[in-house]
Short mmCIF file of C-alpha atoms and ligand atoms in Angstrom, two decimals:
data_model
loop_
_atom_site.label_atom_id
_atom_site.label_comp_id
_atom_site.label_asym_id
_atom_site.label_seq_id
_atom_site.Cartn_x
_atom_site.Cartn_y
_atom_site.Cartn_z
CA MET A 1069 207.50 8.55 114.39
CA VAL A 1070 210.88 10.27 113.98
CA ARG A 1071 212.88 6.73 114.61
CA ALA A 1072 210.34 5.50 111.93
CA ALA A 1073 211.63 8.14 109.39
CA LEU A 1074 215.35 7.64 110.32
CA ALA A 1075 214.82 3.86 109.46
CA LEU A 1076 213.07 4.97 106.29
CA ALA A 1077 216.11 6.92 105.29
CA ALA A 1078 218.35 4.53 106.41
CA LEU A 1079 216.58 2.09 104.04
CA ALA A 1080 216.49 4.61 101.29
CA SER A 1081 220.00 4.99 101.64
CA THR A 1082 220.95 1.49 101.25
CA ALA A 1083 218.85 1.31 97.71
CA MET A 1084 220.95 3.99 96.58
CA ALA A 1085 223.86 3.45 93.82
CA HIS A 1086 227.08 2.88 94.66
CA LYS A 1087 228.93 6.09 95.79
CA GLU A 1088 232.72 6.30 96.10
CA TRP A 1089 233.44 7.62 99.35
CA ASP A 1090 235.01 10.62 99.03
CA PRO A 1091 238.45 10.18 101.11
CA SER A 1092 239.62 13.83 101.08
CA ALA A 1093 237.08 14.35 104.08
CA LEU A 1094 239.35 13.22 106.50
CA LEU A 1095 242.33 15.16 105.75
CA SER A 1096 243.22 18.46 106.47
CA ILE A 1097 245.69 20.16 103.90
CA ASP A 1098 248.58 20.50 106.08
CA LYS A 1099 248.54 16.52 106.21
CA LEU A 1100 249.08 16.11 102.32
CA GLY A 1101 253.00 16.08 101.49
CA GLU A 1102 253.55 15.00 105.11
CA VAL A 1103 252.78 11.36 106.38
CA GLU A 1104 249.55 9.52 105.36
CA GLN A 1105 248.36 5.91 104.91
CA VAL A 1106 249.60 4.48 108.05
CA PHE A 1107 249.22 0.46 107.64
CA LEU A 1108 250.39 -2.18 110.41
CA ASN A 1109 250.66 -5.59 109.86
CA PHE A 1110 251.86 -8.73 111.80
CA LEU A 1111 254.91 -10.73 110.74
CA GLU A 1112 255.87 -14.38 111.35
CA ASP A 1113 257.76 -13.08 114.60
CA PRO A 1114 255.81 -12.22 117.48
CA THR A 1115 258.07 -9.97 118.76
CA GLN A 1116 257.83 -7.97 115.51
CA MET A 1117 255.23 -5.44 113.61
CA ARG A 1118 255.98 -3.87 110.39
CA VAL A 1119 254.89 -0.40 109.41
CA ALA A 1120 254.17 0.97 106.08
CA TRP A 1121 253.39 4.66 105.38
CA VAL A 1122 253.38 6.96 102.28
CA THR A 1123 254.73 10.25 101.76
CA ASP A 1124 254.71 12.55 98.58
CA ALA A 1125 258.46 13.62 99.26
CA GLU A 1126 261.38 11.20 99.46
CA SER A 1127 262.38 11.13 102.97
CA ALA A 1128 263.53 8.82 105.71
CA SER A 1129 261.84 5.90 106.94
CA ASP A 1130 261.99 6.19 110.73
CA VAL A 1131 259.54 4.91 113.01
CA GLN A 1132 259.73 5.77 116.98
CA PHE A 1133 257.64 3.39 119.83
CA GLY A 1134 257.27 2.86 123.20
CA THR A 1135 254.96 1.78 125.70
CA SER A 1136 254.25 5.21 126.89
CA PRO A 1137 252.83 7.73 124.53
CA THR A 1138 255.49 10.67 125.78
CA SER A 1139 258.44 7.94 125.87
CA LEU A 1140 258.96 6.26 122.49
CA THR A 1141 262.33 5.00 123.51
CA GLN A 1142 262.64 2.79 120.55
CA SER A 1143 263.44 3.23 117.10
CA ALA A 1144 263.53 1.65 114.18
CA THR A 1145 264.47 2.59 110.43
CA GLY A 1146 263.35 1.17 107.15
CA ASN A 1147 263.49 2.14 103.68
CA SER A 1148 261.05 3.47 101.01
CA SER A 1149 260.72 3.39 97.20
CA VAL A 1150 258.33 4.68 94.57
CA TYR A 1151 256.81 2.41 91.79
CA HIS A 1152 255.68 2.58 88.24
CA TYR A 1153 252.88 1.71 86.45
CA GLY A 1154 252.38 3.18 83.10
CA PHE A 1155 253.01 6.92 83.16
CA PHE A 1156 252.21 6.74 86.75
CA THR A 1157 255.10 7.50 89.36
CA SER A 1158 253.64 6.55 92.76
CA ALA A 1159 254.28 8.43 96.30
CA TRP A 1160 257.20 7.07 98.01
CA GLN A 1161 256.06 3.77 100.10
CA HIS A 1162 257.50 3.61 103.62
CA PHE A 1163 258.23 0.11 105.28
CA ALA A 1164 259.88 -0.28 108.81
CA THR A 1165 259.80 -2.99 111.17
CA MET A 1166 259.28 -2.69 115.09
CA GLU A 1167 261.56 -5.11 116.72
CA GLY A 1168 261.61 -6.57 120.45
CA LEU A 1169 258.53 -5.72 120.99
CA SER A 1170 256.46 -7.34 124.11
CA THR A 1171 253.63 -9.34 123.04
CA ALA A 1172 250.08 -8.50 124.22
CA SER A 1173 250.78 -4.96 125.18
CA THR A 1174 249.86 -1.84 123.92
CA TYR A 1175 252.50 0.35 122.18
CA TYR A 1176 252.54 4.01 121.32
CA TYR A 1177 254.40 5.01 118.08
CA ARG A 1178 254.96 7.75 115.18
CA VAL A 1179 256.40 7.71 111.74
CA GLY A 1180 258.09 9.95 109.70
CA ASP A 1181 261.48 11.35 109.13
CA ALA A 1182 263.59 12.10 112.20
CA SER A 1183 265.95 14.46 110.89
CA THR A 1184 263.33 16.96 109.65
CA GLY A 1185 260.97 16.13 112.37
CA SER A 1186 258.31 15.36 110.27
CA TRP A 1187 256.06 12.78 112.01
CA SER A 1188 252.72 11.59 111.82
CA GLU A 1189 250.72 11.62 115.06
CA VAL A 1190 251.22 9.04 117.77
CA SER A 1191 248.77 6.44 117.35
CA SER A 1192 248.74 3.49 119.49
CA PHE A 1193 248.39 -0.49 118.75
CA GLN A 1194 248.10 -3.88 120.26
CA SER A 1195 251.34 -5.88 119.83
CA HIS A 1196 250.95 -9.50 118.57
CA PRO A 1197 249.22 -11.48 121.04
CA GLY A 1198 251.65 -14.61 121.33
CA VAL A 1199 251.13 -17.98 119.95
CA GLY A 1200 249.57 -20.99 122.06
CA PRO A 1201 245.86 -22.56 122.50
CA ASP A 1202 245.42 -20.42 125.97
CA ILE A 1203 245.71 -17.03 124.27
CA PRO A 1204 242.12 -15.90 122.95
CA TYR A 1205 242.10 -14.10 120.31
CA VAL A 1206 239.31 -12.20 118.20
CA PHE A 1207 239.81 -11.26 114.46
CA GLY A 1208 237.77 -8.89 112.22
CA VAL A 1209 237.08 -10.28 108.97
CA ILE A 1210 236.70 -8.10 105.76
CA GLY A 1211 236.42 -9.17 102.01
CA ASP A 1212 235.72 -7.21 98.76
CA LEU A 1213 236.09 -3.94 100.70
CA GLY A 1214 236.47 -1.09 98.11
CA GLN A 1215 235.84 2.38 98.86
CA THR A 1216 232.31 3.30 98.94
CA LYS A 1217 230.20 4.58 101.76
CA TYR A 1218 229.40 1.10 102.62
CA SER A 1219 233.33 0.04 102.62
CA ASN A 1220 233.95 3.08 104.78
CA ASP A 1221 230.88 1.61 107.16
CA THR A 1222 232.52 -1.89 107.32
CA VAL A 1223 235.94 -0.41 108.05
CA HIS A 1224 234.31 1.63 111.15
CA HIS A 1225 232.26 -0.97 112.62
CA VAL A 1226 235.07 -3.19 112.81
CA LEU A 1227 236.85 -0.52 114.66
CA ALA A 1228 234.11 -0.16 116.68
CA ASN A 1229 233.75 -3.65 117.87
CA ALA A 1230 235.97 -3.34 121.01
CA GLY A 1231 236.63 -7.17 121.17
CA VAL A 1232 238.20 -7.43 117.74
CA GLN A 1233 242.32 -7.22 117.86
CA SER A 1234 243.15 -7.28 114.56
CA ALA A 1235 241.87 -7.60 111.08
CA ILE A 1236 242.24 -9.87 107.78
CA LEU A 1237 241.05 -9.07 104.64
CA ALA A 1238 240.08 -11.81 102.34
CA GLY A 1239 240.94 -10.19 98.96
CA ASP A 1240 239.71 -7.60 96.61
CA LEU A 1241 240.92 -4.38 98.54
CA SER A 1242 240.86 -1.14 96.85
CA TYR A 1243 239.47 -1.99 93.25
CA ALA A 1244 241.77 0.67 92.12
CA ASP A 1245 241.83 -1.35 88.78
CA GLY A 1246 244.83 0.63 87.42
CA ASP A 1247 243.64 3.76 88.36
CA GLN A 1248 246.78 4.17 90.98
CA PRO A 1249 246.24 7.23 92.87
CA ARG A 1250 242.79 5.03 94.03
CA TRP A 1251 245.25 3.18 95.80
CA ASP A 1252 246.22 6.17 97.62
CA SER A 1253 242.43 7.16 98.67
CA TRP A 1254 241.63 3.45 99.59
CA ARG A 1255 244.76 3.89 102.10
CA ARG A 1256 243.65 6.78 103.31
CA MET A 1257 239.99 5.23 104.19
CA VAL A 1258 241.16 2.28 106.33
CA GLN A 1259 243.83 4.17 108.06
CA PRO A 1260 241.46 4.80 111.18
CA LEU A 1261 241.60 1.00 111.12
CA THR A 1262 245.29 0.12 110.15
CA SER A 1263 247.17 2.51 112.09
CA THR A 1264 245.74 0.85 115.29
CA MET A 1265 245.64 -2.86 114.63
CA SER A 1266 247.59 -4.93 112.10
CA MET A 1267 245.90 -5.81 109.19
CA LEU A 1268 246.43 -8.96 106.88
CA ALA A 1269 245.04 -9.81 103.60
CA ALA A 1270 245.32 -12.30 101.12
CA PRO A 1271 245.35 -11.23 97.17
CA GLY A 1272 242.15 -10.95 95.34
CA ASN A 1273 241.75 -10.37 91.60
CA HIS A 1274 241.52 -6.77 91.56
CA GLU A 1275 245.03 -6.59 92.97
CA ILE A 1276 246.54 -8.44 89.81
CA GLU A 1277 246.37 -5.16 88.06
CA SER A 1278 248.72 -6.76 85.17
CA PHE A 1279 251.57 -4.29 83.42
CA PHE A 1280 253.76 -5.71 80.96
CA GLY A 1281 253.72 -9.42 81.81
CA LEU A 1282 254.22 -8.59 85.46
CA ASN A 1283 250.94 -9.14 87.89
CA PHE A 1284 250.79 -7.34 91.43
CA VAL A 1285 253.10 -4.85 90.76
CA PRO A 1286 251.13 -2.19 92.67
CA TYR A 1287 250.32 -4.67 95.65
CA ARG A 1288 254.17 -5.74 96.00
CA ALA A 1289 254.94 -2.11 96.11
CA ARG A 1290 252.21 -0.99 98.45
CA PHE A 1291 252.29 -3.78 100.88
CA ARG A 1292 254.62 -6.19 102.67
CA PHE A 1293 252.71 -8.95 104.62
CA PRO A 1294 254.84 -12.03 105.94
CA CYS A 1295 257.17 -13.05 103.37
CA ALA A 1296 260.26 -14.27 105.20
CA GLU A 1297 263.61 -13.74 103.08
CA GLN A 1298 261.92 -13.78 99.96
CA CYS A 1299 260.67 -10.04 100.19
CA THR A 1300 263.72 -9.08 98.63
CA SER A 1301 262.61 -10.77 95.42
CA PRO A 1302 260.55 -8.50 92.82
CA THR A 1303 258.28 -11.40 92.29
CA PHE A 1304 257.86 -12.67 96.21
CA PRO A 1305 255.07 -14.63 96.86
CA LEU A 1306 252.20 -13.49 98.06
CA TYR A 1307 251.37 -16.54 100.05
CA TYR A 1308 252.20 -17.03 103.67
CA ALA A 1309 251.36 -18.29 107.17
CA VAL A 1310 251.59 -16.88 110.94
CA ASN A 1311 250.35 -17.88 113.99
CA VAL A 1312 248.02 -15.71 115.81
CA GLY A 1313 247.08 -16.95 119.53
CA PRO A 1314 245.64 -20.13 119.18
CA VAL A 1315 245.41 -19.83 115.24
CA ARG A 1316 247.33 -20.70 112.02
CA LEU A 1317 246.75 -18.47 109.74
CA ILE A 1318 247.31 -19.89 106.29
CA VAL A 1319 246.99 -17.17 103.45
CA MET A 1320 246.58 -18.78 99.80
CA ASN A 1321 246.89 -16.23 96.21
CA SER A 1322 244.20 -18.04 94.61
CA PHE A 1323 245.36 -15.93 91.67
CA GLY A 1324 249.00 -17.37 91.43
CA ASN A 1325 249.93 -20.24 90.08
CA TYR A 1326 248.55 -23.25 92.23
CA SER A 1327 248.46 -25.86 89.47
CA GLU A 1328 249.91 -29.55 90.43
CA GLY A 1329 253.68 -29.15 90.45
CA SER A 1330 253.62 -25.79 91.56
CA ASP A 1331 255.47 -24.10 94.21
CA GLN A 1332 252.84 -22.87 96.04
CA LEU A 1333 250.79 -25.93 95.91
CA ALA A 1334 253.46 -27.63 97.43
CA TRP A 1335 254.09 -24.98 100.00
CA ALA A 1336 250.27 -25.43 100.91
CA ARG A 1337 250.35 -28.53 101.41
CA LYS A 1338 253.43 -28.78 103.58
CA GLN A 1339 251.87 -26.07 105.73
CA PHE A 1340 248.42 -28.34 105.85
CA GLN A 1341 250.69 -31.45 107.06
CA SER A 1342 252.69 -29.57 109.80
CA VAL A 1343 250.16 -27.37 111.49
CA ASP A 1344 251.04 -27.91 115.31
CA LEU A 1345 247.86 -28.54 116.53
CA SER A 1346 249.00 -28.62 120.48
CA LEU A 1347 250.45 -25.02 119.59
CA THR A 1348 247.49 -23.88 117.27
CA PRO A 1349 244.53 -26.05 117.94
CA TRP A 1350 242.46 -23.99 115.33
CA VAL A 1351 243.69 -23.44 111.40
CA VAL A 1352 242.09 -20.37 109.34
CA LEU A 1353 242.69 -20.79 105.68
CA MET A 1354 242.03 -17.79 103.59
CA GLU A 1355 242.41 -16.81 99.98
CA HIS A 1356 239.94 -15.30 97.55
CA THR A 1357 237.87 -17.66 95.14
CA PRO A 1358 235.30 -19.33 97.32
CA MET A 1359 235.37 -23.20 96.98
CA TYR A 1360 231.65 -23.91 98.46
CA SER A 1361 229.45 -21.49 96.93
CA SER A 1362 226.15 -21.66 95.52
CA ASN A 1363 226.06 -17.89 94.11
CA ILE A 1364 225.35 -17.98 90.51
CA ASP A 1365 227.89 -15.11 90.02
CA HIS A 1366 231.77 -16.78 89.97
CA TYR A 1367 230.19 -20.08 90.65
CA ASP A 1368 233.12 -22.28 89.58
CA SER A 1369 235.93 -20.02 90.52
CA GLY A 1370 237.30 -22.08 93.72
CA LYS A 1371 236.53 -25.21 92.25
CA PRO A 1372 240.07 -25.57 90.58
CA LEU A 1373 241.85 -25.17 94.36
CA LEU A 1374 239.18 -27.44 96.09
CA ALA A 1375 239.85 -30.59 93.78
CA LEU A 1376 243.77 -30.10 94.75
CA ILE A 1377 243.35 -29.63 98.27
CA GLU A 1378 240.63 -30.95 99.64
CA ASP A 1379 242.03 -34.20 100.77
CA ASP A 1380 245.04 -32.24 102.04
CA ILE A 1381 242.59 -30.45 104.80
CA LYS A 1382 240.38 -33.14 105.35
CA PRO A 1383 242.31 -34.40 108.82
CA LEU A 1384 242.38 -30.57 109.60
CA GLY A 1385 238.76 -30.21 108.71
CA LYS A 1386 237.33 -30.06 112.63
CA ARG A 1387 239.73 -27.55 113.30
CA MET A 1388 239.41 -25.45 110.33
CA VAL A 1389 237.26 -22.70 108.78
CA VAL A 1390 237.92 -21.65 105.04
CA LEU A 1391 237.53 -18.09 104.57
CA ALA A 1392 236.96 -16.58 100.68
CA GLY A 1393 235.23 -13.68 98.91
CA HIS A 1394 235.22 -12.80 95.58
CA VAL A 1395 231.42 -13.48 95.57
CA HIS A 1396 229.71 -10.21 96.48
CA ALA A 1397 227.32 -11.53 99.25
CA TYR A 1398 227.71 -14.02 102.61
CA GLU A 1399 227.60 -17.81 102.16
CA ARG A 1400 228.66 -20.28 105.08
CA SER A 1401 228.56 -24.04 104.84
CA HIS A 1402 227.90 -26.39 107.37
CA PRO A 1403 231.08 -28.54 107.99
CA VAL A 1404 231.37 -30.22 104.58
CA TYR A 1405 233.82 -32.79 102.26
CA ASN A 1406 233.24 -33.88 98.89
CA ASN A 1407 229.67 -31.65 98.61
CA THR A 1408 228.31 -33.78 101.33
CA VAL A 1409 227.36 -32.56 104.91
CA ASP A 1410 230.16 -34.08 106.83
CA GLU A 1411 231.20 -33.29 110.63
CA THR A 1412 234.61 -33.97 109.96
CA GLY A 1413 234.83 -31.20 107.19
CA PRO A 1414 235.64 -27.32 107.22
CA VAL A 1415 233.30 -24.86 107.21
CA TYR A 1416 233.37 -22.72 104.43
CA VAL A 1417 232.53 -18.81 104.86
CA THR A 1418 232.08 -16.25 101.81
CA ILE A 1419 232.58 -12.55 103.15
CA GLY A 1420 232.64 -10.72 99.76
CA ASP A 1421 230.37 -8.19 101.25
CA GLY A 1422 232.39 -5.33 102.56
CA GLY A 1423 230.80 -2.75 100.43
CA ASN A 1424 232.61 -2.07 96.73
CA ARG A 1425 231.34 -0.48 94.08
CA GLU A 1426 230.35 -3.36 92.08
CA GLY A 1427 227.33 -3.83 94.28
CA LEU A 1428 225.85 -6.98 95.84
CA TYR A 1429 225.60 -10.28 93.76
CA ASP A 1430 221.63 -11.61 94.96
CA ALA A 1431 221.21 -14.73 92.31
CA TRP A 1432 221.52 -18.11 93.89
CA THR A 1433 221.56 -21.46 92.37
CA GLN A 1434 218.23 -23.37 93.38
CA PRO A 1435 217.52 -25.21 95.22
CA GLN A 1436 219.96 -24.37 98.07
CA PRO A 1437 222.54 -27.39 98.47
CA ALA A 1438 222.32 -29.29 101.77
CA TRP A 1439 225.87 -28.12 102.76
CA SER A 1440 224.84 -24.38 102.23
CA ALA A 1441 223.82 -23.19 105.98
CA VAL A 1442 223.05 -19.56 105.46
CA ARG A 1443 223.54 -17.45 102.45
CA LYS A 1444 222.56 -13.78 101.69
CA ALA A 1445 223.30 -10.92 100.10
CA GLU A 1446 224.02 -7.95 102.32
CA TYR A 1447 226.78 -5.79 103.38
CA GLY A 1448 228.79 -6.82 106.60
CA HIS A 1449 231.96 -8.17 107.85
CA GLY A 1450 232.89 -11.22 110.20
CA VAL A 1451 233.79 -11.83 113.72
CA LEU A 1452 236.13 -14.90 114.56
CA ARG A 1453 236.79 -15.80 118.08
CA ALA A 1454 239.10 -18.74 119.07
CA ASN A 1455 240.17 -19.96 122.26
CA SER A 1456 241.68 -23.25 123.40
CA THR A 1457 238.45 -25.41 122.87
CA ALA A 1458 236.15 -22.97 120.81
CA LEU A 1459 235.73 -21.32 117.41
CA ALA A 1460 233.21 -19.37 117.21
CA TRP A 1461 232.20 -17.14 114.17
CA GLU A 1462 229.61 -13.92 113.72
CA TRP A 1463 228.69 -12.40 110.60
CA HIS A 1464 227.51 -8.96 111.49
CA THR A 1465 225.22 -7.18 108.52
CA ILE A 1466 225.44 -3.15 108.32
CA THR A 1467 222.33 -2.86 106.29
CA THR A 1468 220.57 -0.92 108.69
CA ASP A 1469 223.78 1.16 109.77
CA GLU A 1470 223.76 -0.44 113.09
CA PRO A 1471 225.62 -4.23 113.16
CA VAL A 1472 223.37 -6.70 113.67
CA VAL A 1473 224.70 -10.47 114.53
CA SER A 1474 222.73 -12.18 111.22
CA ASP A 1475 224.32 -15.69 111.49
CA SER A 1476 226.72 -17.56 113.70
CA PHE A 1477 228.22 -20.79 114.63
CA VAL A 1478 230.37 -22.64 116.89
CA ARG A 1479 233.20 -25.50 116.65
CA THR A 1480 234.61 -27.07 119.88
CA LEU A 1481 236.61 -29.55 120.38
FE1 FE2 B 1014 237.26 -11.13 93.44
FE1 FE2 B 1015 235.55 -8.56 94.68
#
């Protein structure tokens, strides 16, 4: 009886209008003004890990790290800056890169200012796993996260999955939408995850935040995903590729220029042609706009990109899963090429159901296309496991408070 009442209460809360999550709940007053919003991300080099954090006063950008929590014997110093967005001046955005890391190892670290002794708490992370077919790996996959109760649930469900080694996010992060302090609250919300594992993201339309003709100004200022030497340019590209275990992760910017003749399209085609499948037998292409979607909302958003790259990715089809968001629902295709079920094509997954304030999109085209295997408007996240012979996907829904595996597929070599 009690259990039934609890289940009913859970259902009732699901049906409630979206309430923004209160990020101040997890912060003590003492911590404000010190280090917050700690965010780790992998780089191309498996011996490195980037760490970002925020302080509201100017300070040094120091990180100390090591393989024992009581012996942080290695250190690095980075840099910090503020950015301006209209009348808004941000807090100090710090970045530093830990180098010389052993792969697949637990590291302990703290960030702050060595000269003043103002440090974050010591936290730990798992370093990059290394690269190769015999290094199994598990990603937690999130899309269109936002910062509602459901968003926070998504973060904690990914974190609670002991198998997940790092997170990837297919665009639409904070839904700050020009209200810059909402980037800070989002980063506080994700900190339990992002201070303990890498998160790599693709930019979505909510990251554009156009200002005086420049796009992605806050996103470029607050995140430094892999971008090689081009990171020094104020308009550095937001597309990149990294190897993680047996996976080549290729991230495109769906809201940057990818037209015929563009730098991004040339880069992407080169990426598709040059994957070393003996090193990374699986390819994950992540961008924001779903190229196969049968949801009525944003129906055509990914079609222009599909028209340009579908033939380029076809040779990788059996090795590839394509991850997108934008549509706030879940949809998974059968292997597909040219709108036809084709075992040699990639599988396309829309995972835009992370929990943002815009709610779920539950209107679908009818009838369901033959290529569409599963489509549902429920909150959730994905778990993607890769090893030398298999790529396995699970969709975990969170509508009933406990994550439930609601869809899965496996591709094998
Ligand atoms: Fe979007
Ligand atoms: Fe979205």
